[in-house]
Coordinates of C-alpha atoms and ligand atoms in Angstrom, one line a residue:
M1 CA -16.6 17.8 29.5
T2 CA -14.8 19.9 26.9
F3 CA -11.5 21.2 27.9
S4 CA -11.1 25.0 27.6
P5 CA -7.8 26.7 28.6
T6 CA -7.7 29.7 30.9
P7 CA -7.1 33.1 29.2
A8 CA -3.6 33.1 31.2
S9 CA -2.9 29.9 29.3
S10 CA -2.8 31.9 26.2
V11 CA 0.8 33.0 27.0
H12 CA 2.0 29.4 26.3
M13 CA 0.0 29.2 22.9
T14 CA 3.3 30.1 21.3
P15 CA 6.3 28.0 22.3
N16 CA 9.1 30.2 23.8
Q17 CA 12.4 30.1 22.1
D18 CA 14.0 28.4 24.9
L19 CA 11.8 25.4 24.5
I20 CA 12.0 25.4 20.7
D21 CA 15.7 25.3 21.0
Q22 CA 15.6 22.5 23.5
A23 CA 13.1 20.4 21.5
K24 CA 15.2 20.9 18.3
N25 CA 18.5 19.9 20.0
L26 CA 16.9 16.8 21.5
I27 CA 15.2 15.5 18.3
E28 CA 18.4 16.3 16.4
S29 CA 20.6 14.1 18.6
D30 CA 18.0 11.4 18.8
F31 CA 17.3 11.5 15.1
P32 CA 19.8 8.8 14.0
A33 CA 18.3 6.2 16.4
K34 CA 14.8 7.2 15.5
L35 CA 15.5 6.4 11.7
A36 CA 17.0 3.2 12.8
T37 CA 13.9 2.2 14.3
L38 CA 11.8 3.4 11.4
G39 CA 14.0 1.1 9.3
Q40 CA 13.2 -1.8 11.7
L41 CA 9.5 -1.0 11.1
V42 CA 9.9 -0.7 7.3
R43 CA 11.4 -4.2 7.3
I44 CA 8.1 -5.8 8.5
P45 CA 5.6 -6.2 5.6
G46 CA 2.5 -5.8 7.6
I47 CA -0.3 -5.8 5.1
A48 CA -4.0 -6.1 6.0
W49 CA -5.3 -7.5 2.8
D50 CA -6.6 -11.2 2.8
A51 CA -3.9 -12.3 0.2
F52 CA -1.0 -11.4 2.6
D53 CA 0.5 -13.0 5.7
A54 CA -1.4 -12.0 8.9
N55 CA 1.5 -13.0 11.0
E56 CA 3.4 -10.1 9.5
L57 CA 0.8 -7.7 10.9
E58 CA 1.0 -9.2 14.3
R59 CA 5.0 -8.9 14.2
S60 CA 4.3 -5.3 13.1
A61 CA 1.8 -4.6 15.9
E62 CA 4.0 -6.3 18.4
A63 CA 7.3 -4.2 17.2
V64 CA 5.0 -0.9 17.6
A65 CA 3.8 -1.9 21.0
E66 CA 7.4 -2.7 22.2
L67 CA 8.3 1.0 21.2
F68 CA 5.7 2.6 23.2
R69 CA 6.3 0.4 26.2
K70 CA 10.0 1.1 26.3
S71 CA 9.3 4.7 26.0
G72 CA 8.0 4.5 29.7
V73 CA 5.4 7.1 29.2
F74 CA 2.2 5.0 29.3
D75 CA 0.3 3.3 32.1
Q76 CA -0.7 0.6 29.8
V77 CA 0.3 -0.6 26.3
E78 CA -1.9 -3.1 24.6
I79 CA -2.4 -5.1 21.4
K80 CA -6.1 -5.2 20.7
W81 CA -8.5 -5.8 17.9
A82 CA -12.2 -5.2 17.3
S83 CA -14.5 -7.4 15.1
F84 CA -17.0 -6.4 12.4
E85 CA -19.9 -8.7 11.6
G86 CA -18.2 -11.5 13.5
V87 CA -14.9 -11.1 11.5
P88 CA -11.9 -9.9 13.7
G89 CA -9.9 -7.0 12.4
A90 CA -6.1 -6.4 12.4
P91 CA -4.1 -6.0 15.5
A92 CA -4.0 -2.2 16.7
V93 CA -1.8 -0.8 19.4
L94 CA -3.4 1.0 22.2
A95 CA -1.5 3.0 24.8
S96 CA -2.8 5.5 27.3
R97 CA -1.8 7.6 30.3
Q98 CA -4.4 9.6 32.4
A99 CA -4.5 13.3 32.5
K100 CA -3.8 14.9 35.9
N101 CA -4.3 18.1 37.4
G102 CA -7.0 19.4 35.0
K103 CA -4.8 19.0 32.0
P104 CA -6.1 18.3 28.7
H105 CA -5.9 14.7 27.0
V106 CA -4.4 14.3 23.5
L107 CA -4.9 11.2 21.3
L108 CA -2.3 10.4 18.8
Y109 CA -3.3 8.4 15.7
A110 CA -1.3 6.7 13.1
H111 CA -1.4 3.3 11.3
H112 CA 1.2 0.6 11.1
D113 CA -0.3 -1.5 8.4
V114 CA 1.1 -0.5 4.7
Q115 CA 0.1 -0.9 1.0
P116 CA 1.4 -3.9 -0.9
P117 CA 4.6 -3.3 -2.7
G118 CA 3.1 -3.2 -6.2
D119 CA 5.2 -4.0 -9.1
E120 CA 8.5 -4.7 -7.4
D121 CA 10.6 -4.2 -10.7
L122 CA 9.6 -0.6 -10.5
W123 CA 11.3 0.0 -7.0
L124 CA 14.8 1.3 -7.3
S125 CA 15.7 -0.4 -4.0
P126 CA 13.7 -3.3 -2.4
A127 CA 10.3 -2.2 -1.0
F128 CA 10.9 -3.6 2.4
E129 CA 14.6 -2.8 2.8
P130 CA 15.0 0.8 4.2
T131 CA 17.4 2.6 1.9
A132 CA 18.8 6.2 2.2
R133 CA 19.2 8.2 -1.0
D134 CA 19.2 11.8 -1.7
G135 CA 18.1 13.0 1.8
R136 CA 15.2 10.6 1.9
I137 CA 14.6 7.2 3.2
Y138 CA 12.9 4.8 0.7
G139 CA 10.7 1.9 1.5
R140 CA 7.0 0.8 1.8
G141 CA 5.6 2.5 4.9
A142 CA 8.5 4.9 5.3
A143 CA 6.2 7.6 4.9
D144 CA 2.6 6.2 4.9
D145 CA 2.4 5.7 7.9
K146 CA 5.4 4.4 9.8
A147 CA 6.7 8.0 9.6
G148 CA 3.5 8.8 11.7
V149 CA 4.3 6.2 14.2
I150 CA 7.9 7.3 14.6
T151 CA 6.8 10.9 14.9
H152 CA 4.4 10.1 17.7
L153 CA 7.0 8.1 19.5
A154 CA 9.6 10.9 19.0
A155 CA 7.1 13.5 20.5
V156 CA 6.1 11.6 23.6
E157 CA 9.9 10.7 24.4
A158 CA 10.9 14.4 23.9
L159 CA 8.1 15.4 26.3
K160 CA 9.4 12.9 29.0
S161 CA 13.2 13.8 28.4
L162 CA 12.5 17.6 28.7
I163 CA 10.0 17.8 31.6
G164 CA 10.4 14.5 33.4
E165 CA 8.3 11.5 33.5
D166 CA 5.8 12.9 36.0
F167 CA 4.0 15.2 33.6
D168 CA 0.3 15.9 33.8
L169 CA -0.8 15.9 30.1
G170 CA -3.0 12.7 29.2
I171 CA -2.0 11.1 26.1
S172 CA -3.3 8.0 24.2
I173 CA -1.8 6.4 21.2
F174 CA -3.9 4.4 18.7
I175 CA -1.8 2.8 15.8
E176 CA -4.4 1.1 13.7
G177 CA -3.5 -2.0 11.7
E178 CA -5.9 -2.1 8.7
E179 CA -6.1 1.4 7.5
E180 CA -4.9 0.6 4.1
A181 CA -7.5 -2.1 4.0
G182 CA -10.5 0.1 4.6
S183 CA -10.5 0.4 8.4
R184 CA -13.3 -2.2 8.8
T185 CA -13.3 -2.5 12.5
F186 CA -12.5 1.2 13.2
R187 CA -15.8 2.3 14.3
A188 CA -16.2 -0.9 16.5
F189 CA -12.6 -0.2 18.0
L190 CA -13.6 3.4 19.0
D191 CA -16.8 2.2 20.5
E192 CA -15.1 -0.5 22.7
N193 CA -12.1 1.6 23.8
R194 CA -14.0 4.8 24.1
D195 CA -12.7 5.3 27.6
K196 CA -9.1 5.1 26.7
L197 CA -9.4 7.1 23.4
A198 CA -11.6 9.9 24.5
A199 CA -9.6 13.1 24.1
D200 CA -9.8 16.7 24.0
A201 CA -7.6 17.0 20.9
I202 CA -6.9 14.3 18.3
I203 CA -3.9 14.3 16.0
V204 CA -4.3 12.1 12.9
A205 CA -0.7 12.1 11.5
D206 CA -1.5 10.5 8.1
S207 CA -1.4 13.4 5.7
M208 CA 1.1 15.8 4.1
N209 CA 3.0 18.9 4.7
W210 CA 3.3 21.3 1.8
S211 CA 7.1 20.7 1.4
P212 CA 9.9 19.6 3.9
E213 CA 10.2 23.3 4.7
I214 CA 6.5 24.5 4.6
P215 CA 4.2 22.9 7.1
A216 CA 0.6 22.3 6.6
L217 CA -2.6 21.6 8.4
T218 CA -5.1 19.7 6.6
V219 CA -8.3 21.3 7.3
S220 CA -10.7 19.6 4.9
L221 CA -11.5 16.5 3.1
R222 CA -14.0 16.3 0.2
G223 CA -16.8 13.8 0.7
V224 CA -18.3 11.4 -1.8
V225 CA -21.6 10.5 -3.4
A226 CA -21.9 7.6 -5.7
I227 CA -24.9 6.5 -7.6
D228 CA -25.8 4.1 -10.6
F229 CA -28.8 4.3 -12.7
E230 CA -30.5 2.9 -15.9
V231 CA -32.2 4.7 -18.7
R232 CA -34.9 2.8 -20.6
T233 CA -36.8 3.7 -23.7
M234 CA -38.2 0.4 -25.1
E235 CA -39.3 -3.2 -23.9
H236 CA -36.9 -4.8 -26.1
A237 CA -34.2 -4.1 -28.8
V238 CA -35.1 -3.5 -32.3
H239 CA -33.6 -3.1 -35.9
S240 CA -31.9 0.4 -36.2
G241 CA -32.9 0.5 -40.0
M242 CA -36.7 -0.1 -39.2
F243 CA -37.2 2.2 -36.4
G244 CA -34.1 4.6 -36.2
G245 CA -35.1 8.3 -36.7
A246 CA -38.6 7.9 -35.2
I247 CA -37.8 6.4 -31.6
P248 CA -34.8 6.9 -29.3
D249 CA -32.5 4.2 -28.5
A250 CA -31.5 4.5 -24.8
M251 CA -28.0 5.7 -25.7
I252 CA -29.5 9.0 -26.9
P253 CA -31.1 10.1 -23.6
M254 CA -28.2 8.6 -21.6
I255 CA -25.5 10.6 -23.4
K256 CA -27.6 13.8 -23.2
V257 CA -28.1 13.5 -19.5
L258 CA -24.6 12.5 -18.9
A259 CA -23.5 15.7 -21.0
S260 CA -25.8 17.8 -19.0
L261 CA -23.8 17.3 -15.8
H262 CA -20.9 19.6 -16.7
D263 CA -21.2 23.2 -18.3
D264 CA -19.2 24.3 -21.3
K265 CA -16.2 25.1 -19.0
G266 CA -16.3 21.9 -17.3
N267 CA -17.9 23.1 -14.1
V268 CA -20.3 20.7 -12.3
A269 CA -23.8 21.8 -13.6
V270 CA -25.7 20.1 -10.8
K271 CA -27.6 23.1 -9.0
G272 CA -27.7 23.5 -5.2
L273 CA -24.2 22.1 -4.5
K274 CA -21.7 23.8 -1.9
T275 CA -18.3 25.2 -2.5
Y276 CA -15.6 26.2 -0.2
K277 CA -12.7 28.9 -0.8
F278 CA -9.2 28.0 -0.2
E279 CA -6.1 30.3 -0.5
D280 CA -4.1 29.8 -3.4
L281 CA -0.8 28.1 -2.9
P282 CA 2.3 27.7 -5.2
Y283 CA 1.0 24.9 -7.4
T284 CA 1.3 25.8 -10.9
D285 CA -0.3 24.5 -14.3
A286 CA 2.8 22.8 -14.9
N287 CA 2.9 21.0 -11.5
L288 CA -0.6 19.9 -12.3
R289 CA 0.3 18.7 -15.8
Q290 CA 3.2 16.8 -14.6
D291 CA 1.4 15.3 -11.6
S292 CA -1.6 14.2 -13.5
S293 CA 0.1 13.3 -16.9
L294 CA -2.3 15.6 -18.6
L295 CA -1.5 15.8 -22.3
P296 CA -0.1 19.1 -23.5
E297 CA -3.0 19.6 -25.9
V298 CA -5.7 19.4 -23.3
S299 CA -6.8 22.4 -21.1
Q300 CA -7.7 22.5 -17.4
I301 CA -11.4 22.5 -16.6
G302 CA -13.6 24.5 -14.3
D303 CA -13.6 28.2 -12.8
G304 CA -11.7 29.3 -9.9
G305 CA -8.5 28.7 -8.2
L306 CA -6.7 25.5 -8.7
M307 CA -7.0 24.7 -4.8
D308 CA -10.6 25.6 -5.0
R309 CA -11.3 23.1 -7.9
L310 CA -9.0 20.4 -6.1
W311 CA -10.4 20.6 -2.6
G312 CA -13.2 23.0 -2.2
K313 CA -15.5 22.4 -5.3
P314 CA -17.6 19.5 -6.3
A315 CA -16.1 17.3 -8.9
L316 CA -18.3 14.7 -11.0
T317 CA -17.0 11.7 -13.0
V318 CA -18.9 9.0 -14.9
I319 CA -16.9 6.0 -13.7
G320 CA -18.9 3.3 -15.6
L321 CA -21.1 3.0 -18.6
D322 CA -22.7 -0.3 -19.6
A323 CA -23.5 -0.3 -23.3
P324 CA -22.7 -2.8 -26.0
S325 CA -19.0 -3.2 -26.6
V326 CA -17.5 -2.0 -29.9
A327 CA -16.5 -5.5 -30.5
K328 CA -20.0 -6.8 -30.1
S329 CA -21.9 -3.7 -31.7
S330 CA -24.7 -4.4 -34.2
N331 CA -27.2 -2.2 -36.0
T332 CA -29.7 -2.3 -33.1
L333 CA -31.4 0.1 -31.1
M334 CA -30.7 -0.7 -27.4
P335 CA -33.5 -0.5 -25.0
S336 CA -31.5 0.3 -21.9
A337 CA -28.3 1.7 -20.6
R338 CA -26.5 1.9 -17.2
A339 CA -24.2 4.5 -16.0
A340 CA -22.2 4.8 -12.6
I341 CA -21.4 8.3 -11.2
S342 CA -18.9 9.3 -8.6
M343 CA -19.3 12.9 -7.3
R344 CA -16.7 14.5 -4.8
I345 CA -18.5 16.9 -2.6
A346 CA -17.2 20.2 -1.0
P347 CA -16.4 20.4 2.9
G348 CA -19.5 21.6 4.3
Q349 CA -21.8 19.8 2.1
D350 CA -24.5 17.3 3.5
P351 CA -24.0 14.1 1.5
N352 CA -27.7 13.2 1.4
E353 CA -28.7 16.7 0.2
A354 CA -25.9 16.3 -2.6
L355 CA -27.2 12.8 -3.6
E356 CA -30.7 14.3 -3.8
A357 CA -29.5 17.3 -5.9
L358 CA -27.7 14.8 -8.3
K359 CA -30.9 12.6 -8.6
A360 CA -33.0 15.4 -9.2
H361 CA -30.6 16.7 -12.0
L362 CA -30.6 13.5 -13.7
T363 CA -34.4 13.1 -13.6
E364 CA -35.0 16.7 -14.9
N365 CA -32.4 16.4 -17.7
V366 CA -33.2 13.1 -19.2
P367 CA -34.9 13.9 -22.5
F368 CA -37.8 12.5 -24.5
G369 CA -39.5 11.2 -21.3
A370 CA -37.0 8.2 -21.2
V371 CA -37.6 6.1 -18.0
I372 CA -34.7 6.6 -15.3
E373 CA -34.2 4.1 -12.3
F374 CA -31.7 4.6 -9.7
G375 CA -29.9 1.6 -8.3
K376 CA -27.6 1.5 -5.4
S377 CA -25.9 4.6 -4.0
E378 CA -23.1 5.3 -1.4
T379 CA -22.2 8.5 0.6
G380 CA -19.2 9.6 2.6
K381 CA -19.1 12.7 4.6
P382 CA -16.8 15.3 4.0
F383 CA -14.7 16.9 6.8
M384 CA -14.0 20.5 7.8
A385 CA -11.7 21.1 10.7
E386 CA -12.7 23.4 13.4
T387 CA -9.6 25.7 13.1
S388 CA -10.6 28.3 15.7
G389 CA -10.1 26.0 18.7
W390 CA -7.1 26.3 21.0
A391 CA -5.6 23.0 19.7
A392 CA -5.5 24.1 16.0
Q393 CA -4.0 27.4 17.2
L394 CA -1.3 25.6 19.2
A395 CA -0.6 23.2 16.3
K396 CA -0.1 26.0 13.8
N397 CA 2.2 27.9 16.3
S398 CA 4.2 24.7 16.8
L399 CA 4.5 23.8 13.2
A400 CA 5.7 27.3 12.4
A401 CA 8.3 27.2 15.3
A402 CA 9.4 23.7 14.1
F403 CA 9.5 24.5 10.3
G404 CA 10.6 28.1 10.4
N405 CA 7.8 29.0 8.1
P406 CA 4.0 29.6 8.9
A407 CA 1.6 26.6 8.4
V408 CA -0.6 26.7 5.3
D409 CA -4.2 25.3 5.3
I410 CA -4.5 22.4 2.8
G411 CA -7.4 20.2 1.7
I412 CA -7.5 16.8 0.5
G413 CA -9.6 16.1 -2.7
G414 CA -10.4 12.7 -1.6
S415 CA -11.6 11.2 1.9
I416 CA -10.4 9.5 4.8
P417 CA -13.5 7.8 6.0
F418 CA -12.7 7.0 9.4
I419 CA -12.5 10.8 10.2
A420 CA -16.4 10.7 10.2
D421 CA -16.2 8.0 12.8
L422 CA -14.0 10.2 15.0
T423 CA -16.1 13.1 14.7
E424 CA -19.2 11.0 15.5
V425 CA -17.8 9.3 18.6
F426 CA -15.9 12.2 19.9
P427 CA -18.0 15.2 18.8
D428 CA -16.3 17.6 21.3
A429 CA -12.7 16.8 20.3
Q430 CA -10.7 19.0 18.0
I431 CA -9.3 16.9 15.2
L432 CA -6.0 17.9 13.6
V433 CA -4.9 16.3 10.4
T434 CA -1.3 16.7 10.3
G435 CA 1.4 15.6 7.9
V436 CA 4.5 13.7 7.9
E437 CA 4.7 13.0 4.0
D438 CA 5.7 15.7 1.6
A439 CA 4.7 16.2 -2.1
D440 CA 7.5 13.7 -3.3
S441 CA 6.6 10.8 -0.9
R442 CA 4.6 8.6 -3.4
A443 CA 2.5 6.9 -0.8
H444 CA 0.8 3.8 -2.3
S445 CA 3.3 3.8 -5.3
P446 CA 6.6 2.3 -6.0
N447 CA 9.7 4.1 -4.5
E448 CA 7.7 5.5 -1.5
S449 CA 10.0 7.7 0.6
I450 CA 10.1 10.2 3.3
H451 CA 12.2 13.5 3.4
L452 CA 14.5 13.4 6.3
V453 CA 14.2 17.2 7.0
G454 CA 10.4 17.2 6.8
L455 CA 10.3 14.2 9.2
K456 CA 12.6 15.8 11.5
N457 CA 10.5 19.1 11.5
A458 CA 7.4 17.0 12.0
M459 CA 8.8 15.5 15.2
V460 CA 9.8 18.8 16.5
A461 CA 6.4 20.4 15.8
E462 CA 4.4 17.5 17.6
A463 CA 6.9 17.7 20.5
L464 CA 6.2 21.5 20.9
F465 CA 2.5 20.8 20.6
L466 CA 2.5 18.3 23.4
L467 CA 4.8 20.4 25.5
S468 CA 2.4 23.6 25.1
C469 CA -0.5 21.4 25.8
N470 CA 0.9 20.5 29.0
Q471 CA 1.3 23.9 30.0
L472 CA -2.4 24.8 29.4
V473 CA -4.5 25.1 32.5
K474 CA -8.2 24.4 32.5
E475 CA -10.7 27.4 32.8
Ligands
LIG501 ZN1 -1.8 6.4 5.6

């Protein structure tokens, strides 16, 4: 059954100043200890890819489980793993505490595995040695997503310290161990542990805030549609001097159909695709150029605001093209050519409809009657948060109170595939994708780091969110 708060509960939807001050003071005094704990986690190189030592992942899961055991908040803290196609996944930490007296249940998600370090020569300090520099902590996982783990820990401990251990709010913790390796057993884990994970609100602390001072709620993720296809014009290759000019080689229709996918301004020209409108945020042409390495001579593409184009509109890329290489080229009319297309789709778009629209476009626009044949396709659903619910409202109020600035809505141009699993298994839960990272965190890259002010603010915000949830009363 879905939790809905009584109208009287709405007085608690904004944390009062007393509570804000208490939470801030508590997190402030506890912050050095939490940074030390974050450092201990960063020292464990738990990487869920086959080429890396699986013992480190177990050590990582054990260290995280011990933190939540010591918090004294949970009825049960376990290390568990699920299997997919008979192959066991990485160890996850699952902790839970039942809700009492009609209070809601909140699930807090983060992941303890990290990306490999990459080129170690590019790190200014060793990847797995937490290092403080310029108001930030550097190290692999310091942001993505061990900062998420520590934020959850700080928030539940603050709740216990401020209102005592006998509180009524239900809380589950799920710290996944293979997010960076594609969350292979995520769905099985949800299905097998549905009872302990079921919640009214789910916080996925694996995204970013706009800056250390400006909080953000990630309200949308684009989905993805990928397909490869072949264009054929002849049974076999022929001499270009003998037949060129009278019959098309496969590259002519291939190039024309690929060129038809964008209009002259660079907008995706496939008909029937949805778009979603975002508020513009302070992100300039110069920011975009610097972040993307766009050459100074080259212009941006597409109509509309920058946020719309990055998060709310489709984007289409030809990611592969099979044709003779320049080195092996000869004066030949080629009978066939293959291409692979990856298309990001707007929040709210059905991926199968988008795939059909793309196929229809390719079929209609391939010239000269060239034969087009589709190969394998893949789809990933977009995500659009339900921001009108009580949990989103509470989260925004808590973020504003903690950071001292209102929360902005942001999107992500890419996808977090497991969000679709959460929405399918727990259709009634409100999913809140929150941030610990900031724009300079460089997750996945060398010199990953977390800004200390942003991290502290994220801890206060989550503590305030839990404190407020605990004050809600069921209708
Ligand atoms: Zn992550």
